[in-house]
Coordinates of C-alpha atoms and ligand atoms in Angstrom, one line a residue:
X142 CA 19.3 -5.5 -28.1
X143 CA 19.0 -9.2 -27.4
X144 CA 15.5 -8.5 -26.2
X145 CA 14.6 -7.3 -29.6
X146 CA 16.4 -9.9 -31.7
X147 CA 14.0 -12.6 -30.5
X148 CA 10.8 -10.8 -30.8
X149 CA 10.3 -11.9 -34.4
X150 CA 11.2 -15.5 -33.7
X151 CA 8.4 -15.5 -31.2
X152 CA 5.7 -13.5 -32.8
X153 CA 3.7 -16.7 -33.1
X154 CA 3.9 -17.2 -29.3
X155 CA 5.3 -20.7 -29.8
X156 CA 7.4 -21.9 -26.9
X157 CA 6.6 -19.0 -24.7
X158 CA 5.2 -19.2 -21.2
X159 CA 1.8 -17.5 -20.8
X160 CA 1.9 -14.4 -18.6
X161 CA -0.6 -15.8 -16.0
X162 CA 1.3 -19.0 -15.7
X163 CA 4.6 -17.2 -15.1
X164 CA 3.0 -15.0 -12.6
X165 CA 1.3 -17.9 -10.8
X166 CA 4.6 -19.7 -10.6
X167 CA 6.2 -16.8 -8.9
X168 CA 3.3 -16.1 -6.6
X169 CA 3.3 -19.7 -5.4
X170 CA 7.1 -19.5 -4.7
X171 CA 6.8 -16.6 -2.2
X172 CA 5.0 -16.3 1.2
X173 CA 4.3 -13.5 3.7
X174 CA 7.4 -12.6 5.8
X175 CA 7.3 -13.9 9.4
X176 CA 5.4 -11.6 11.8
X177 CA 7.1 -9.1 14.0
X178 CA 6.1 -6.7 16.8
X179 CA 6.9 -3.2 15.8
X180 CA 5.9 0.3 17.1
X181 CA 2.9 1.9 15.6
X182 CA 4.9 4.4 13.5
X183 CA 6.7 1.5 11.8
X184 CA 3.5 -0.6 11.5
X185 CA 1.9 2.1 9.4
X186 CA 1.1 0.6 6.0
X187 CA 1.9 -3.0 7.1
X188 CA -0.6 -5.8 7.3
X189 CA -1.7 -7.0 10.8
X190 CA -0.6 -10.6 11.4
X191 CA -3.1 -11.4 14.2
X192 CA -6.4 -10.1 15.4
X193 CA -6.2 -7.3 18.0
X194 CA -9.0 -7.9 20.6
X195 CA -10.2 -5.1 22.9
X196 CA -9.3 -5.8 26.5
X197 CA -11.6 -3.1 27.9
X198 CA -14.7 -1.2 26.9
X199 CA -14.1 1.9 24.9
X200 CA -14.8 4.4 26.2
X201 CA -14.2 3.0 29.6
X202 CA -16.0 5.8 31.5
X203 CA -19.2 7.7 30.8
X204 CA -18.6 11.3 29.9
X205 CA -20.5 14.4 28.9
X206 CA -20.8 15.3 25.2
X207 CA -21.6 19.0 26.1
X208 CA -20.6 21.8 28.4
X209 CA -23.4 22.2 30.9
X210 CA -24.9 20.7 34.0
X211 CA -25.0 17.1 35.1
X212 CA -28.4 16.5 36.8
X213 CA -31.0 13.9 37.6
X214 CA -33.6 13.6 34.8
X215 CA -36.4 12.9 37.4
X216 CA -35.7 16.3 39.1
X217 CA -36.5 18.2 35.9
X218 CA -39.2 16.1 34.3
X219 CA -41.8 18.8 35.0
X220 CA -39.7 21.8 34.1
X221 CA -41.2 24.4 31.7
X222 CA -40.8 28.2 31.1
X223 CA -43.8 28.8 33.4
X224 CA -42.6 26.4 36.0
X225 CA -38.7 26.4 36.0
X226 CA -36.9 24.0 38.3
X227 CA -34.0 25.4 40.3
X228 CA -31.2 23.0 41.3
X229 CA -28.3 23.7 43.7
X230 CA -24.9 23.8 42.1
X231 CA -22.7 21.4 44.2
X232 CA -19.5 21.2 42.2
X233 CA -17.6 21.1 38.9
X234 CA -16.8 17.9 36.9
X235 CA -13.5 18.4 35.0
X236 CA -11.8 16.6 32.2
X237 CA -9.3 14.0 33.2
X238 CA -10.3 13.8 36.9
X239 CA -12.6 11.8 39.0
X240 CA -15.6 14.0 39.9
X241 CA -15.2 15.3 43.4
X242 CA -18.9 15.6 44.2
X243 CA -21.9 13.4 43.6
X244 CA -25.2 14.7 42.4
X245 CA -28.1 14.2 44.8
X246 CA -31.8 15.1 44.5
X247 CA -32.3 18.7 43.4
X248 CA -28.6 19.2 42.8
X249 CA -26.5 19.9 39.7
X250 CA -22.8 19.8 38.9
X251 CA -21.1 21.9 36.3
X252 CA -19.6 19.7 33.7
X253 CA -17.2 20.2 30.7
X254 CA -17.3 18.3 27.5
X255 CA -15.4 15.0 27.9
X256 CA -15.5 15.1 31.7
X257 CA -16.7 12.0 33.6
X258 CA -20.3 12.0 34.7
X259 CA -20.6 12.4 38.5
X260 CA -22.3 9.6 40.4
X261 CA -26.0 10.3 40.8
X262 CA -26.5 12.3 37.6
X263 CA -28.1 10.7 34.6
X264 CA -28.5 13.5 32.1
X265 CA -26.8 16.6 30.9
X266 CA -28.4 20.0 30.4
X267 CA -26.4 22.0 28.0
X268 CA -25.2 25.4 29.3
X269 CA -27.3 27.3 26.7
X270 CA -30.5 25.7 28.2
X271 CA -29.6 26.7 31.8
X272 CA -29.6 30.0 33.6
X273 CA -27.2 30.4 36.5
X274 CA -28.4 32.5 39.4
X275 CA -25.6 32.6 41.9
X276 CA -25.6 29.2 43.7
X277 CA -28.5 27.7 41.7
X278 CA -29.2 26.8 38.1
X279 CA -32.6 27.3 36.6
X280 CA -33.8 24.8 34.0
X281 CA -36.9 25.3 31.9
X282 CA -37.3 22.0 30.0
X283 CA -37.1 18.3 30.8
X284 CA -34.2 16.1 29.5
X285 CA -34.5 12.3 29.2
X286 CA -32.1 10.0 31.0
X287 CA -28.8 9.6 29.0
X288 CA -29.1 12.8 27.0
X289 CA -25.7 14.1 25.9
X290 CA -24.0 11.3 27.8
X291 CA -21.4 9.2 26.0
X292 CA -21.9 5.8 27.6
X293 CA -19.3 3.2 28.5
X294 CA -18.5 0.8 25.6
X295 CA -20.4 2.9 23.1
X296 CA -17.6 2.5 20.6
X297 CA -16.1 -0.9 21.3
X298 CA -17.0 -3.7 23.8
X299 CA -14.5 -5.8 25.7
X300 CA -13.7 -8.9 23.6
X301 CA -14.6 -7.3 20.2
X302 CA -12.1 -7.5 17.4
X303 CA -10.6 -4.0 17.1
X304 CA -8.6 -4.7 13.9
X305 CA -8.7 -7.9 12.0
X306 CA -5.7 -9.9 10.9
X307 CA -5.0 -9.2 7.3
X308 CA -6.0 -5.5 7.6
X309 CA -3.5 -3.0 6.3
X310 CA -2.9 -0.4 9.0
X311 CA -3.8 3.0 7.8
X312 CA -4.3 6.3 9.7
X313 CA -7.6 5.3 11.4
X314 CA -6.2 1.9 12.5
X315 CA -3.1 3.5 14.0
X316 CA -5.3 5.9 16.0
X317 CA -7.6 3.2 17.2
X318 CA -4.7 0.9 18.3
X319 CA -3.0 3.8 20.1
X320 CA -6.2 4.6 21.9
X321 CA -6.9 1.0 22.8
X322 CA -3.5 0.5 24.3
X323 CA -1.8 -1.5 21.6
X324 CA 1.3 0.5 20.7
X325 CA 3.3 -2.5 19.4
X326 CA 1.1 -4.5 16.9
X327 CA 2.2 -7.7 15.3
X328 CA 2.6 -7.2 11.6
X329 CA 4.3 -8.6 8.5
X330 CA 7.4 -6.5 8.0
X331 CA 8.3 -4.7 4.8
X332 CA 10.6 -6.9 2.7
X333 CA 14.0 -5.4 2.0
X334 CA 14.7 -5.6 -1.6
X335 CA 18.2 -5.5 -3.0
X336 CA 18.3 -3.7 -6.3
X337 CA 21.1 -3.9 -8.8
X338 CA 21.7 -2.9 -12.4
X339 CA 24.0 -4.9 -14.7
X340 CA 25.7 -3.6 -17.8
X341 CA 29.2 -2.5 -18.8
X342 CA 27.6 0.6 -20.5
X343 CA 26.0 1.9 -17.3
X344 CA 27.0 4.9 -15.3
X345 CA 25.4 6.6 -12.3
X346 CA 22.9 9.4 -13.1
X347 CA 25.3 11.9 -11.5
X348 CA 27.9 11.3 -14.2
X349 CA 28.3 12.6 -17.8
X350 CA 28.1 9.8 -20.3
X351 CA 30.9 9.2 -22.8
X352 CA 29.8 8.1 -26.2
X353 CA 27.7 5.0 -25.9
X354 CA 27.4 5.0 -22.1
X355 CA 23.9 5.0 -20.6
X356 CA 22.8 6.5 -17.2
X357 CA 21.3 3.8 -15.0
X358 CA 17.6 4.5 -14.9
X359 CA 16.4 1.0 -13.9
X360 CA 17.6 1.2 -10.4
X361 CA 15.5 4.3 -9.8
X362 CA 12.5 3.0 -11.5
X363 CA 12.7 -0.1 -9.3
X364 CA 13.4 2.0 -6.3
X365 CA 10.2 4.0 -6.7
X366 CA 8.2 0.9 -7.6
X367 CA 9.4 -1.1 -4.6
X368 CA 8.7 1.9 -2.3
X369 CA 5.3 2.4 -3.7
X370 CA 4.5 -1.2 -3.2
X371 CA 5.3 -0.7 0.5
X372 CA 8.6 -2.6 0.6
X373 CA 12.1 -1.2 1.3
X374 CA 14.5 -0.8 -1.7
X375 CA 18.2 -1.1 -1.0
X376 CA 20.2 0.2 -4.0
X377 CA 23.3 -2.0 -4.5
X378 CA 24.6 -0.1 -7.5
X379 CA 25.9 -0.9 -10.9
X380 CA 27.5 -4.2 -11.6
X381 CA 29.6 -4.7 -14.7
X382 CA 28.9 -7.7 -17.0
X383 CA 31.2 -9.7 -14.8
X384 CA 30.0 -12.9 -13.1
X385 CA 32.4 -12.6 -10.2
X386 CA 31.4 -9.0 -9.5
X387 CA 27.7 -9.9 -9.6
X388 CA 28.1 -12.8 -7.2
X389 CA 30.3 -10.7 -4.8
X390 CA 27.7 -7.9 -4.8
X391 CA 24.9 -10.3 -4.0
X392 CA 27.0 -11.9 -1.2
X393 CA 27.7 -8.5 0.4
X394 CA 24.0 -7.6 0.5
X395 CA 22.6 -11.1 1.3
X396 CA 22.6 -10.5 5.0
X397 CA 20.0 -7.8 4.9
X398 CA 18.0 -9.1 1.9
X399 CA 14.5 -10.5 1.8
X400 CA 14.5 -10.5 -2.1
X401 CA 16.8 -9.4 -5.0
X402 CA 16.0 -7.7 -8.2
X403 CA 18.6 -7.2 -11.0
X404 CA 18.0 -5.7 -14.4
X405 CA 19.7 -6.6 -17.6
X406 CA 21.7 -9.6 -18.6
X407 CA 19.0 -12.2 -18.9
X408 CA 18.9 -12.6 -22.7
X409 CA 21.1 -14.8 -24.8
X410 CA 23.9 -12.5 -25.5
X411 CA 27.3 -13.8 -24.6
X412 CA 27.7 -11.1 -22.0
X413 CA 24.4 -11.7 -20.3
X414 CA 25.8 -11.8 -16.9
X415 CA 22.9 -12.9 -14.8
X416 CA 22.3 -15.9 -17.0
X417 CA 26.0 -16.7 -17.1
X418 CA 26.2 -16.6 -13.3
X419 CA 23.1 -18.7 -12.4
X420 CA 21.9 -20.7 -15.4
X421 CA 24.1 -23.7 -14.8
X422 CA 23.8 -23.8 -11.1
X423 CA 20.0 -24.0 -11.4
X424 CA 19.3 -21.4 -8.8
X425 CA 17.3 -19.4 -11.4
X426 CA 15.0 -20.4 -14.2
X427 CA 15.4 -18.4 -17.4
X428 CA 12.4 -18.4 -19.7
X429 CA 10.6 -16.4 -22.3
X430 CA 7.1 -15.1 -21.5
X431 CA 4.4 -14.4 -24.1
X432 CA 4.4 -10.7 -23.4
X433 CA 5.6 -7.5 -25.0
X434 CA 7.6 -5.8 -23.6
X435 CA 9.4 -8.0 -21.1
X436 CA 9.8 -11.3 -22.8
X437 CA 13.0 -12.7 -21.3
X438 CA 12.7 -13.3 -17.6
X439 CA 14.7 -15.0 -14.8
X440 CA 13.3 -16.0 -11.5
X441 CA 14.5 -18.3 -8.7
X442 CA 16.1 -18.3 -5.3
X443 CA 19.5 -17.1 -4.2
X444 CA 20.3 -18.1 -0.6
X445 CA 16.7 -19.1 -0.2
X446 CA 15.4 -15.6 -1.1
X447 CA 13.4 -14.8 -4.2
X448 CA 15.5 -13.3 -7.1
X449 CA 14.0 -11.6 -10.1
X450 CA 16.3 -11.2 -13.1
X451 CA 14.4 -8.7 -15.1
X452 CA 15.3 -7.7 -18.7
X453 CA 17.3 -4.5 -19.2
X454 CA 15.2 -2.3 -21.3
X455 CA 13.6 0.4 -19.2
X456 CA 10.0 -0.2 -20.3
X457 CA 10.4 -3.9 -19.9
X458 CA 11.7 -3.3 -16.4
X459 CA 8.6 -1.3 -15.4
X460 CA 6.2 -3.7 -17.0
X461 CA 7.9 -6.8 -15.6
X462 CA 7.9 -5.3 -12.2
X463 CA 4.2 -4.6 -12.4
X464 CA 3.4 -8.0 -13.7
X465 CA 5.8 -10.3 -11.8
X466 CA 7.4 -8.5 -8.9
X467 CA 4.7 -6.3 -7.4
X468 CA 2.1 -9.0 -6.8
X469 CA 4.8 -11.1 -5.1
X470 CA 5.9 -8.3 -2.9
X471 CA 2.3 -7.7 -2.0
X472 CA 2.0 -11.3 -1.0
X473 CA 5.3 -11.1 1.1
X474 CA 3.7 -8.1 2.8
X475 CA 0.7 -10.2 3.7
X476 CA -1.7 -8.3 1.5
X477 CA -4.6 -10.4 0.2
X478 CA -5.3 -8.1 -2.7
X479 CA -2.1 -8.4 -4.7
X480 CA -3.3 -7.2 -8.1
X481 CA -3.7 -3.6 -9.3
X482 CA -7.2 -2.4 -9.9
X483 CA -8.4 -2.8 -13.5
X484 CA -11.0 -1.0 -15.6
X485 CA -12.5 -1.7 -19.0
X486 CA -11.8 1.3 -21.3
X487 CA -12.4 2.2 -24.9
X488 CA -9.3 2.7 -27.1
X489 CA -9.1 6.1 -28.8
X490 CA -6.6 4.8 -31.3
X491 CA -5.6 1.5 -33.0
X492 CA -3.0 -0.5 -31.0
X493 CA -1.2 -3.2 -32.8
X494 CA 1.3 -5.7 -31.4
X495 CA 2.7 -9.2 -31.8
X496 CA -0.2 -11.6 -32.2
X497 CA 1.3 -14.4 -30.1
X498 CA 1.9 -12.2 -27.0
X499 CA 0.0 -10.3 -24.4
X500 CA 0.9 -6.7 -25.2
X501 CA 1.1 -4.1 -22.4
X502 CA 0.5 -0.8 -24.0
X503 CA 1.1 2.4 -22.0
X504 CA -2.0 4.5 -21.9
X505 CA -3.6 7.4 -20.3
X506 CA -6.9 6.4 -18.9
X507 CA -9.5 9.1 -18.4
X508 CA -13.1 9.0 -17.3
X509 CA -15.6 10.6 -19.7
X510 CA -19.4 10.8 -20.0
X511 CA -19.6 7.3 -21.5
X512 CA -17.1 5.6 -19.2
X513 CA -13.3 5.1 -19.4
X514 CA -11.2 5.9 -22.4
X515 CA -7.6 4.8 -23.0
X516 CA -5.1 6.7 -25.2
X517 CA -1.7 5.3 -26.0
X518 CA 1.2 7.5 -24.9
X519 CA 3.6 6.6 -27.6
X520 CA 5.4 3.8 -29.5
X521 CA 5.8 0.2 -28.6
X522 CA 9.6 0.2 -28.2
X523 CA 10.7 -1.1 -24.9
X524 CA 13.4 1.6 -24.6
X525 CA 10.9 4.5 -24.7
X526 CA 10.8 5.3 -21.0
X527 CA 8.9 8.6 -21.4
X528 CA 5.9 6.6 -22.6
X529 CA 5.6 5.1 -19.1
X530 CA 6.0 8.4 -17.4
X531 CA 3.1 9.9 -19.4
X532 CA 0.8 7.0 -18.7
X533 CA -1.3 5.9 -15.8
X534 CA -2.3 2.5 -17.0
X535 CA -1.2 -0.6 -19.0
X536 CA -3.8 -1.7 -21.6
X537 CA -3.7 -5.4 -22.1
X538 CA -4.0 -6.4 -25.7
X539 CA -4.7 -10.1 -25.5
X540 CA -2.9 -12.9 -27.2
X541 CA -4.5 -13.6 -30.6
X542 CA -5.2 -9.9 -31.3
X543 CA -2.9 -8.3 -33.9
X544 CA -4.7 -4.9 -33.9
X545 CA -7.1 -3.7 -31.3
X546 CA -9.0 -1.0 -33.3
X547 CA -10.0 2.4 -32.0
X548 CA -13.4 2.1 -30.4
X549 CA -12.8 -1.4 -29.1
X550 CA -12.8 -2.3 -25.4
X551 CA -9.6 -3.3 -23.5
X552 CA -8.8 -4.1 -19.9
X553 CA -6.4 -1.6 -18.4
X554 CA -4.4 -2.1 -15.2
X555 CA -4.1 1.1 -13.4
X556 CA -0.7 1.9 -11.8
X557 CA -1.4 5.3 -10.4
X558 CA -4.1 6.4 -8.0
X559 CA -6.7 8.7 -9.5
X560 CA -5.3 11.7 -7.5
X561 CA -1.9 11.5 -9.1
Ligands
AMP625 P1 20.3 -6.1 -21.6 O1 19.1 -6.9 -21.3 O2 21.3 -6.1 -20.5 O3 20.9 -6.5 -22.9 O4 19.9 -4.6 -21.8 C1 18.9 -4.2 -22.8 C2 19.0 -2.8 -23.0 O5 18.6 -2.1 -21.9 C3 20.3 -2.2 -23.4 O6 20.1 -1.2 -24.4 C4 20.8 -1.6 -22.1 O7 21.7 -0.5 -22.4 C5 19.6 -1.1 -21.5 N1 19.7 -1.1 -20.1 C6 20.1 -2.1 -19.3 N2 20.2 -1.8 -18.0 C7 19.8 -0.5 -18.0 C8 19.7 0.4 -16.9 N3 20.0 0.1 -15.6 N4 19.3 1.7 -17.2 C9 19.1 2.1 -18.4 N5 19.2 1.2 -19.5 C10 19.5 0.0 -19.3
MG626 MG1 23.2 -5.6 -20.3

């Protein structure tokens, strides 16, 4: 409610902090978490904190790319159907073993795909180009040196950077590091984010509300958003509008926290608990941002760790997370690209909003023959959580625009991947 009561006072935008300024302030107040050596399975999705340099050639032995015969190219340079060359079969080169025989002049060794090349051989004749006659193999065409041989160092040379610092470890990187013998890379760990919901009216989603009670949705919105950003949400539950309970809950969780997020209690109502707890002590700044939804915000440090006091309305929570929390979590994760991707889209309907604020309108972005279109998913109210669920983007109607008309272009921040 308090969120709403002030919208009108601030329609002009006077006295409000611009969105970019608020975001920059927060971004400059956080830094990547200290680096840590972790097993590959935990490193997945994390950002590498130092270059990984190959300490050997990859592959480190030459092997066959075909099932066939390892031979000397000079022996078969004159081979033809009319004048086949016959070579004596002297052994079998197998996968995972040192070849037991070498290949001398007019000799051949059977070889399997992936098996090391026996000394003396310099080319592979595939099995389909060879005819076995007891102890000998008959070959009817020449093969140049190196054919079907995977040479040493073909993939990576000793001293080359295998994976660069700053790279996020995805599936290919995990495989590469495993293969190269780096099972414990040094990464920026995932921040553990303590999430709590404030409000006397709140009950867990498992309970049946009495009149006026509200099921806590924000904790779950934030849970998903933190997870999706690559960090670890820790749900600390519902806190009544009670300063002591809030402080106690934070104290209990502080030991495992890299950051805190609370929702609700940052407006000017007398029960606004986050403000009451931290305003005077100066740990947190409380300010109003020139945005809709999400105007009242709190940010600062508790026990040296970043704390976001987000407003309580469910849509404000989602938007504030996207605008102020997610980029900062990305920075803590060591990511260099901290912003969501954006596209320019054409509005299919008029969108109006407060002229003095940057409005984040929930839209469905779709790709048509003439580029991207953006269709609003519902009303402006910051309590209308279903409008977020139907959307895949936030259209940004700039300060100074009262109505962005249908047909006009807007920038849209995309918060889902195109597969979703
Ligand atoms: P507040 O900022 O605490 O005044 O909350 C603003 C509005 O958001 C009120 O209508 C609250 O009931 C609602 N609200 C606050 N926290 C939550 C929550 N965790 N889940 C759902 N609604 C909430
Ligand atoms: Mg409240």
